[in-house]
mmCIF file of C-alpha atoms and ligand atoms in Angstrom:
data_model
loop_
_atom_site.group_PDB
_atom_site.id
_atom_site.type_symbol
_atom_site.label_atom_id
_atom_site.label_comp_id
_atom_site.label_asym_id
_atom_site.label_seq_id
_atom_site.Cartn_x
_atom_site.Cartn_y
_atom_site.Cartn_z
ATOM 1 C CA MET A 494 -11.766 -15.500 -2.845
ATOM 2 C CA ASN A 495 -9.511 -17.984 -1.151
ATOM 3 C CA LEU A 496 -5.823 -17.194 -0.576
ATOM 4 C CA GLN A 497 -5.016 -20.401 1.299
ATOM 5 C CA GLY A 498 -1.333 -21.315 0.882
ATOM 6 C CA LYS A 499 -0.396 -17.897 -0.580
ATOM 7 C CA THR A 500 2.070 -15.522 1.048
ATOM 8 C CA ALA A 501 1.329 -11.799 0.950
ATOM 9 C CA LEU A 502 3.645 -8.940 1.879
ATOM 10 C CA VAL A 503 1.931 -5.719 2.951
ATOM 11 C CA THR A 504 4.188 -2.706 3.553
ATOM 12 C CA GLY A 505 3.229 -0.288 6.335
ATOM 13 C CA ALA A 506 0.714 -2.524 8.093
ATOM 14 C CA SER A 507 1.145 -1.630 11.772
ATOM 15 C CA ARG A 508 -1.964 0.577 11.525
ATOM 16 C CA GLY A 509 -4.468 2.177 9.150
ATOM 17 C CA ILE A 510 -5.236 0.835 5.690
ATOM 18 C CA GLY A 511 -2.249 -1.543 5.658
ATOM 19 C CA LYS A 512 -3.446 -3.199 8.851
ATOM 20 C CA GLY A 513 -6.946 -3.579 7.374
ATOM 21 C CA ILE A 514 -5.479 -5.129 4.224
ATOM 22 C CA ALA A 515 -3.300 -7.600 6.145
ATOM 23 C CA HIS A 516 -6.279 -8.605 8.317
ATOM 24 C CA THR A 517 -8.568 -9.168 5.320
ATOM 25 C CA LEU A 518 -5.965 -11.204 3.410
ATOM 26 C CA ALA A 519 -5.331 -13.318 6.537
ATOM 27 C CA LYS A 520 -9.092 -13.915 6.862
ATOM 28 C CA ALA A 521 -8.964 -15.298 3.312
ATOM 29 C CA GLY A 522 -6.237 -17.715 4.438
ATOM 30 C CA ALA A 523 -3.053 -15.959 3.289
ATOM 31 C CA ASN A 524 0.154 -16.071 5.291
ATOM 32 C CA ILE A 525 1.154 -12.497 6.064
ATOM 33 C CA ALA A 526 4.505 -10.746 6.082
ATOM 34 C CA PHE A 527 4.237 -7.056 6.863
ATOM 35 C CA THR A 528 6.544 -4.102 7.439
ATOM 36 C CA TYR A 529 6.465 -1.044 9.687
ATOM 37 C CA VAL A 530 9.006 1.592 10.600
ATOM 38 C CA SER A 531 8.411 2.967 14.124
ATOM 39 C CA SER A 532 5.329 1.332 15.723
ATOM 40 C CA VAL A 533 7.166 -1.625 17.284
ATOM 41 C CA GLU A 534 4.575 -2.429 19.972
ATOM 42 C CA LYS A 535 1.585 -2.100 17.634
ATOM 43 C CA ALA A 536 3.358 -4.345 15.122
ATOM 44 C CA MET A 537 4.102 -7.041 17.723
ATOM 45 C CA THR A 538 0.494 -7.037 18.933
ATOM 46 C CA PHE A 539 -0.789 -7.234 15.365
ATOM 47 C CA GLU A 540 1.612 -10.077 14.523
ATOM 48 C CA ALA A 541 0.181 -12.096 17.446
ATOM 49 C CA GLU A 542 -3.391 -11.198 16.385
ATOM 50 C CA LEU A 543 -2.762 -12.540 12.871
ATOM 51 C CA GLN A 544 -1.124 -15.711 14.190
ATOM 52 C CA ALA A 545 -4.193 -16.292 16.369
ATOM 53 C CA MET A 546 -6.225 -16.361 13.149
ATOM 54 C CA GLY A 547 -4.352 -19.558 12.223
ATOM 55 C CA VAL A 548 -2.045 -18.172 9.524
ATOM 56 C CA LYS A 549 1.709 -17.713 9.537
ATOM 57 C CA ALA A 550 2.497 -14.051 10.214
ATOM 58 C CA LYS A 551 5.561 -11.926 10.875
ATOM 59 C CA GLY A 552 6.252 -8.197 11.102
ATOM 60 C CA TYR A 553 9.571 -6.764 9.864
ATOM 61 C CA GLN A 554 10.941 -3.379 10.908
ATOM 62 C CA SER A 555 12.030 -2.006 7.555
ATOM 63 C CA ASN A 556 12.157 1.566 6.340
ATOM 64 C CA ALA A 557 10.434 1.865 2.966
ATOM 65 C CA ALA A 558 12.404 5.039 2.249
ATOM 66 C CA GLU A 559 15.706 3.106 2.241
ATOM 67 C CA PHE A 560 16.258 1.526 -1.157
ATOM 68 C CA ALA A 561 18.629 -1.217 0.068
ATOM 69 C CA GLU A 562 16.176 -2.459 2.710
ATOM 70 C CA ALA A 563 13.758 -3.806 0.096
ATOM 71 C CA ASP A 564 16.082 -6.594 -1.057
ATOM 72 C CA LYS A 565 17.000 -7.362 2.544
ATOM 73 C CA VAL A 566 13.417 -7.731 3.751
ATOM 74 C CA VAL A 567 12.308 -9.782 0.725
ATOM 75 C CA ASP A 568 15.269 -12.148 1.270
ATOM 76 C CA GLU A 569 14.262 -12.570 4.934
ATOM 77 C CA ILE A 570 10.633 -13.201 3.953
ATOM 78 C CA LEU A 571 11.650 -15.844 1.420
ATOM 79 C CA LYS A 572 13.719 -17.576 4.112
ATOM 80 C CA ASP A 573 10.859 -17.397 6.634
ATOM 81 C CA PHE A 574 7.891 -18.125 4.338
ATOM 82 C CA GLY A 575 9.455 -19.897 1.326
ATOM 83 C CA ALA A 576 7.438 -17.897 -1.240
ATOM 84 C CA LEU A 577 6.031 -14.485 -2.106
ATOM 85 C CA ASP A 578 2.812 -14.439 -4.136
ATOM 86 C CA VAL A 579 1.281 -11.040 -3.418
ATOM 87 C CA LEU A 580 2.971 -7.672 -2.828
ATOM 88 C CA VAL A 581 0.950 -4.714 -1.556
ATOM 89 C CA ASN A 582 2.898 -1.441 -1.687
ATOM 90 C CA ASN A 583 0.939 0.461 0.948
ATOM 91 C CA ALA A 584 3.507 2.313 3.117
ATOM 92 C CA GLY A 585 3.061 6.032 2.632
ATOM 93 C CA ILE A 586 3.385 9.417 4.288
ATOM 94 C CA THR A 587 2.235 13.001 3.725
ATOM 95 C CA LYS A 588 4.208 16.207 4.316
ATOM 96 C CA ASP A 589 1.627 18.741 3.180
ATOM 97 C CA THR A 590 2.355 22.384 2.533
ATOM 98 C CA LEU A 591 1.956 24.887 -0.256
ATOM 99 C CA LEU A 592 4.504 24.657 -3.045
ATOM 100 C CA MET A 593 5.951 28.044 -2.059
ATOM 101 C CA ARG A 594 6.934 26.678 1.349
ATOM 102 C CA MET A 595 7.789 23.122 0.342
ATOM 103 C CA SER A 596 11.422 22.216 1.047
ATOM 104 C CA GLU A 597 13.568 19.836 -0.971
ATOM 105 C CA GLN A 598 13.585 17.563 2.092
ATOM 106 C CA GLN A 599 9.755 17.455 2.231
ATOM 107 C CA TRP A 600 9.669 16.599 -1.460
ATOM 108 C CA ASP A 601 12.350 13.891 -1.190
ATOM 109 C CA ASP A 602 10.904 12.292 1.977
ATOM 110 C CA VAL A 603 7.488 11.819 0.378
ATOM 111 C CA LEU A 604 8.806 10.681 -3.010
ATOM 112 C CA ASP A 605 11.254 8.222 -1.389
ATOM 113 C CA THR A 606 8.717 6.706 1.013
ATOM 114 C CA ASN A 607 5.759 6.535 -1.363
ATOM 115 C CA LEU A 608 7.200 6.028 -4.849
ATOM 116 C CA LYS A 609 10.831 4.919 -4.725
ATOM 117 C CA SER A 610 9.821 2.279 -2.177
ATOM 118 C CA ALA A 611 7.260 0.805 -4.607
ATOM 119 C CA PHE A 612 9.988 0.603 -7.270
ATOM 120 C CA ALA A 613 12.452 -1.006 -4.825
ATOM 121 C CA MET A 614 9.936 -3.523 -3.445
ATOM 122 C CA THR A 615 8.698 -4.457 -6.932
ATOM 123 C CA LYS A 616 12.280 -5.014 -8.119
ATOM 124 C CA ALA A 617 12.947 -7.260 -5.110
ATOM 125 C CA ALA A 618 9.639 -9.171 -5.259
ATOM 126 C CA MET A 619 9.571 -9.751 -9.014
ATOM 127 C CA LYS A 620 12.482 -12.225 -8.778
ATOM 128 C CA PRO A 621 10.630 -14.935 -6.798
ATOM 129 C CA MET A 622 7.415 -14.135 -8.713
ATOM 130 C CA MET A 623 9.160 -14.639 -12.080
ATOM 131 C CA LYS A 624 10.563 -17.935 -10.829
ATOM 132 C CA ALA A 625 7.063 -19.015 -9.767
ATOM 133 C CA LYS A 626 5.574 -17.651 -13.034
ATOM 134 C CA SER A 627 2.855 -16.004 -11.003
ATOM 135 C CA GLY A 628 2.272 -12.962 -8.824
ATOM 136 C CA SER A 629 0.012 -10.044 -8.036
ATOM 137 C CA ILE A 630 1.405 -6.604 -7.193
ATOM 138 C CA ILE A 631 -0.994 -4.001 -5.831
ATOM 139 C CA ASN A 632 0.031 -0.381 -5.405
ATOM 140 C CA ILE A 633 -1.943 1.836 -3.035
ATOM 141 C CA THR A 634 -2.014 5.202 -4.745
ATOM 142 C CA SER A 635 -4.616 7.950 -4.130
ATOM 143 C CA VAL A 636 -7.347 9.824 -5.983
ATOM 144 C CA VAL A 637 -5.093 12.834 -5.445
ATOM 145 C CA GLY A 638 -2.618 11.197 -7.847
ATOM 146 C CA ILE A 639 -5.344 11.490 -10.495
ATOM 147 C CA THR A 640 -6.787 14.915 -9.648
ATOM 148 C CA GLY A 641 -3.855 16.736 -8.013
ATOM 149 C CA ASN A 642 -4.413 18.725 -4.808
ATOM 150 C CA ALA A 643 -3.348 22.140 -3.574
ATOM 151 C CA GLY A 644 -0.924 21.734 -0.660
ATOM 152 C CA GLN A 645 0.010 18.196 -1.689
ATOM 153 C CA ALA A 646 2.276 18.614 -4.743
ATOM 154 C CA ASN A 647 4.823 16.135 -3.353
ATOM 155 C CA TYR A 648 2.181 13.570 -2.314
ATOM 156 C CA ALA A 649 0.145 13.902 -5.544
ATOM 157 C CA ALA A 650 3.305 13.554 -7.660
ATOM 158 C CA SER A 651 4.329 10.425 -5.748
ATOM 159 C CA LYS A 652 0.869 8.894 -6.191
ATOM 160 C CA ALA A 653 0.650 9.823 -9.906
ATOM 161 C CA GLY A 654 4.097 8.231 -10.280
ATOM 162 C CA MET A 655 2.759 5.024 -8.759
ATOM 163 C CA ILE A 656 0.077 4.848 -11.451
ATOM 164 C CA GLY A 657 2.723 5.148 -14.207
ATOM 165 C CA LEU A 658 4.827 2.538 -12.426
ATOM 166 C CA THR A 659 1.808 0.209 -12.190
ATOM 167 C CA LYS A 660 1.084 0.375 -15.934
ATOM 168 C CA SER A 661 4.756 -0.126 -16.850
ATOM 169 C CA VAL A 662 5.152 -3.114 -14.516
ATOM 170 C CA ALA A 663 1.942 -4.632 -15.948
ATOM 171 C CA LYS A 664 3.377 -4.292 -19.467
ATOM 172 C CA GLU A 665 6.857 -5.611 -18.571
ATOM 173 C CA LEU A 666 5.817 -8.540 -16.416
ATOM 174 C CA GLY A 667 2.495 -9.607 -17.946
ATOM 175 C CA SER A 668 4.153 -12.280 -20.088
ATOM 176 C CA ARG A 669 5.455 -13.841 -16.845
ATOM 177 C CA ASN A 670 1.915 -14.058 -15.467
ATOM 178 C CA ILE A 671 2.619 -11.265 -12.974
ATOM 179 C CA ARG A 672 -0.218 -8.763 -12.704
ATOM 180 C CA CYS A 673 0.127 -5.236 -11.372
ATOM 181 C CA ASN A 674 -2.779 -2.963 -10.446
ATOM 182 C CA ALA A 675 -3.301 0.180 -8.413
ATOM 183 C CA ILE A 676 -6.016 1.151 -5.958
ATOM 184 C CA ALA A 677 -6.777 4.834 -5.510
ATOM 185 C CA PRO A 678 -8.518 5.388 -2.171
ATOM 186 C CA GLY A 679 -10.415 8.616 -1.605
ATOM 187 C CA PHE A 680 -10.984 9.818 1.943
ATOM 188 C CA ILE A 681 -10.354 6.882 4.290
ATOM 189 C CA GLU A 682 -10.614 7.321 8.059
ATOM 190 C CA THR A 683 -7.168 6.513 9.532
ATOM 191 C CA GLU A 684 -4.473 8.270 11.580
ATOM 192 C CA MET A 685 -3.310 9.915 8.335
ATOM 193 C CA THR A 686 -6.653 11.704 7.905
ATOM 194 C CA ASP A 687 -7.171 12.211 11.680
ATOM 195 C CA THR A 688 -4.642 15.025 11.516
ATOM 196 C CA LEU A 689 -6.953 17.051 9.238
ATOM 197 C CA ALA A 690 -9.080 19.819 10.756
ATOM 198 C CA GLU A 691 -12.801 18.983 11.241
ATOM 199 C CA GLU A 692 -13.823 21.642 8.671
ATOM 200 C CA VAL A 693 -11.467 20.103 6.098
ATOM 201 C CA LYS A 694 -12.900 16.604 6.762
ATOM 202 C CA ALA A 695 -16.473 17.932 6.481
ATOM 203 C CA GLU A 696 -15.593 19.589 3.172
ATOM 204 C CA TRP A 697 -14.146 16.311 1.797
ATOM 205 C CA ILE A 698 -17.234 14.352 2.873
ATOM 206 C CA LYS A 699 -19.552 16.918 1.235
ATOM 207 C CA GLY A 700 -17.939 16.070 -2.115
ATOM 208 C CA ILE A 701 -18.449 12.306 -1.726
ATOM 209 C CA PRO A 702 -21.653 10.949 -3.361
ATOM 210 C CA LEU A 703 -21.919 8.206 -0.687
ATOM 211 C CA LYS A 704 -21.647 10.946 2.006
ATOM 212 C CA ARG A 705 -19.183 9.175 4.268
ATOM 213 C CA GLY A 706 -15.472 8.570 4.645
ATOM 214 C CA GLY A 707 -14.250 5.093 3.737
ATOM 215 C CA LYS A 708 -12.976 2.443 6.150
ATOM 216 C CA PRO A 709 -9.694 0.529 5.757
ATOM 217 C CA GLU A 710 -11.865 -2.560 5.039
ATOM 218 C CA ASP A 711 -13.334 -0.836 1.957
ATOM 219 C CA VAL A 712 -9.827 -0.676 0.475
ATOM 220 C CA ALA A 713 -8.888 -4.117 1.821
ATOM 221 C CA ASN A 714 -11.816 -5.817 0.035
ATOM 222 C CA CYS A 715 -10.588 -4.426 -3.282
ATOM 223 C CA VAL A 716 -7.042 -5.632 -2.498
ATOM 224 C CA LEU A 717 -8.447 -9.101 -1.765
ATOM 225 C CA PHE A 718 -10.109 -9.167 -5.190
ATOM 226 C CA LEU A 719 -6.920 -8.048 -6.982
ATOM 227 C CA ALA A 720 -4.785 -10.511 -4.991
ATOM 228 C CA SER A 721 -7.059 -13.444 -5.804
ATOM 229 C CA ASP A 722 -7.616 -15.469 -8.963
ATOM 230 C CA ALA A 723 -11.034 -13.787 -9.288
ATOM 231 C CA SER A 724 -9.137 -10.922 -10.989
ATOM 232 C CA SER A 725 -6.822 -13.114 -13.084
ATOM 233 C CA TYR A 726 -7.515 -11.147 -16.315
ATOM 234 C CA ILE A 727 -7.131 -7.687 -14.749
ATOM 235 C CA SER A 728 -3.765 -5.924 -14.962
ATOM 236 C CA GLY A 729 -2.472 -2.365 -15.388
ATOM 237 C CA GLN A 730 -5.680 -0.860 -13.977
ATOM 238 C CA THR A 731 -6.350 1.748 -11.316
ATOM 239 C CA ILE A 732 -9.521 1.186 -9.279
ATOM 240 C CA ASN A 733 -10.856 4.157 -7.333
ATOM 241 C CA VAL A 734 -12.204 3.223 -3.890
ATOM 242 C CA CYS A 735 -13.614 6.613 -3.035
ATOM 243 C CA GLY A 736 -17.405 6.496 -2.571
ATOM 244 C CA GLY A 737 -17.806 7.997 -6.055
ATOM 245 C CA MET A 738 -15.729 11.111 -5.275
ATOM 246 C CA VAL A 739 -13.647 10.780 -8.445
ATOM 247 C CA MET A 740 -15.183 9.307 -11.614
HETATM 248 P P1 LIG B 201 -1.272 5.761 8.288
HETATM 249 O O1 LIG B 201 -2.464 5.535 9.139
HETATM 250 O O2 LIG B 201 -0.444 6.983 8.525
HETATM 251 O O3 LIG B 201 -0.340 4.442 8.331
HETATM 252 C C1 LIG B 201 0.843 4.442 7.593
HETATM 253 C C2 LIG B 201 1.501 3.081 7.690
HETATM 254 O O4 LIG B 201 2.690 3.136 6.885
HETATM 255 C C3 LIG B 201 1.956 2.726 9.096
HETATM 256 O O5 LIG B 201 1.870 1.344 9.271
HETATM 257 C C4 LIG B 201 3.416 3.171 9.102
HETATM 258 O O6 LIG B 201 4.268 2.454 9.988
HETATM 259 C C5 LIG B 201 3.816 2.833 7.685
HETATM 260 N N1 LIG B 201 4.967 3.630 7.254
HETATM 261 C C6 LIG B 201 5.091 4.976 7.198
HETATM 262 N N2 LIG B 201 6.329 5.289 6.763
HETATM 263 C C7 LIG B 201 6.979 4.120 6.565
HETATM 264 C C8 LIG B 201 8.285 3.782 6.130
HETATM 265 N N3 LIG B 201 9.199 4.730 5.843
HETATM 266 N N4 LIG B 201 8.626 2.473 6.059
HETATM 267 C C9 LIG B 201 7.735 1.500 6.366
HETATM 268 N N5 LIG B 201 6.478 1.759 6.779
HETATM 269 C C10 LIG B 201 6.117 3.059 6.869
HETATM 270 O O7 LIG B 201 -1.687 5.854 6.738
HETATM 271 P P2 LIG B 201 -2.972 5.247 5.984
HETATM 272 O O8 LIG B 201 -4.025 6.281 5.990
HETATM 273 O O9 LIG B 201 -3.277 3.903 6.483
HETATM 274 O O10 LIG B 201 -2.409 5.177 4.490
HETATM 275 C C11 LIG B 201 -1.911 3.975 3.926
HETATM 276 C C12 LIG B 201 -1.663 4.200 2.434
HETATM 277 O O11 LIG B 201 -2.879 4.594 1.818
HETATM 278 C C13 LIG B 201 -0.662 5.303 2.140
HETATM 279 O O12 LIG B 201 0.119 4.961 1.024
HETATM 280 C C14 LIG B 201 -1.541 6.484 1.815
HETATM 281 O O13 LIG B 201 -0.901 7.415 0.994
HETATM 282 C C15 LIG B 201 -2.688 5.797 1.110
HETATM 283 N N6 LIG B 201 -3.926 6.571 1.106
HETATM 284 C C16 LIG B 201 -4.553 6.903 2.261
HETATM 285 C C17 LIG B 201 -5.726 7.652 2.206
HETATM 286 C C18 LIG B 201 -6.488 8.024 3.437
HETATM 287 O O14 LIG B 201 -7.477 8.759 3.295
HETATM 288 N N7 LIG B 201 -6.120 7.583 4.621
HETATM 289 C C19 LIG B 201 -6.239 8.057 0.970
HETATM 290 C C20 LIG B 201 -5.563 7.695 -0.186
HETATM 291 C C21 LIG B 201 -4.415 6.948 -0.107
HETATM 292 P P3 LIG B 201 4.585 2.993 11.515
HETATM 293 O O15 LIG B 201 3.309 2.732 12.281
HETATM 294 O O16 LIG B 201 5.704 2.157 11.966
HETATM 295 O O17 LIG B 201 4.886 4.452 11.368
#
């Protein structure tokens, strides 16, 4: 699965799953544009790490929750890289609490960062992809978007929304040779899941047939497949990368 000469944009890649995705795509030869919001130092270090792998790489500080920033960052990327072949909508946050206590702000923050951002980035990226008559858009959703989860109504709604967005984009843009798929990770060990109590983590792992949490690379390998021509007849699908937790 060679991505030599392709340019991929991964949102939220200063750490966690996004970082793993960017690293894996760079290993396959892709030039990497990535975004982050607050981790300036981590992003700079990662940018240098990617460049040392022999690909073109640049990090952009861009808040996924701000609709107008999507067009701005895609314009900058097109100036810097000259093309955009793969978009990975990965940036995401949680603000977990029971519905009874959930504020409008907690709802809006999660929906804006996770779902509205995927809409905004897709709208911005589809223009160069339509011109090129080719593109692969990959949305990182969650198994929770399929099953729902107590204490995560905002997060689960945002992730379920991404699956609907994925199918609609696949239907609208398929005739332009632009594919759109979603990946639903289960329990992946990153800073996002580090905040969970040990008992909660143990409970999650108990329900996973493969009896372990996933690694960012497990998700990244699936992204590589969906970004590459090896998946050229796959669109509108959601692939669960969850150790068998959700079937
Ligand atoms: P993470 O470790 O918390 O990393 C989140 C990344 O997103 C960071 O690079 C962060 O940048 C960036 N980000 C956050 N808010 C942003 C914003 N407003 N604008 C731009 N970038 C922003 O999370 P993760 O575990 O890697 O999760 C990545 C994605 O996978 C998310 O969409 C998440 O919902 C999904 N997912 C994760 C799991 C899991 O078990 N970990 C399971 C299912 C789905 P800064 O460093 O600058 O803050």
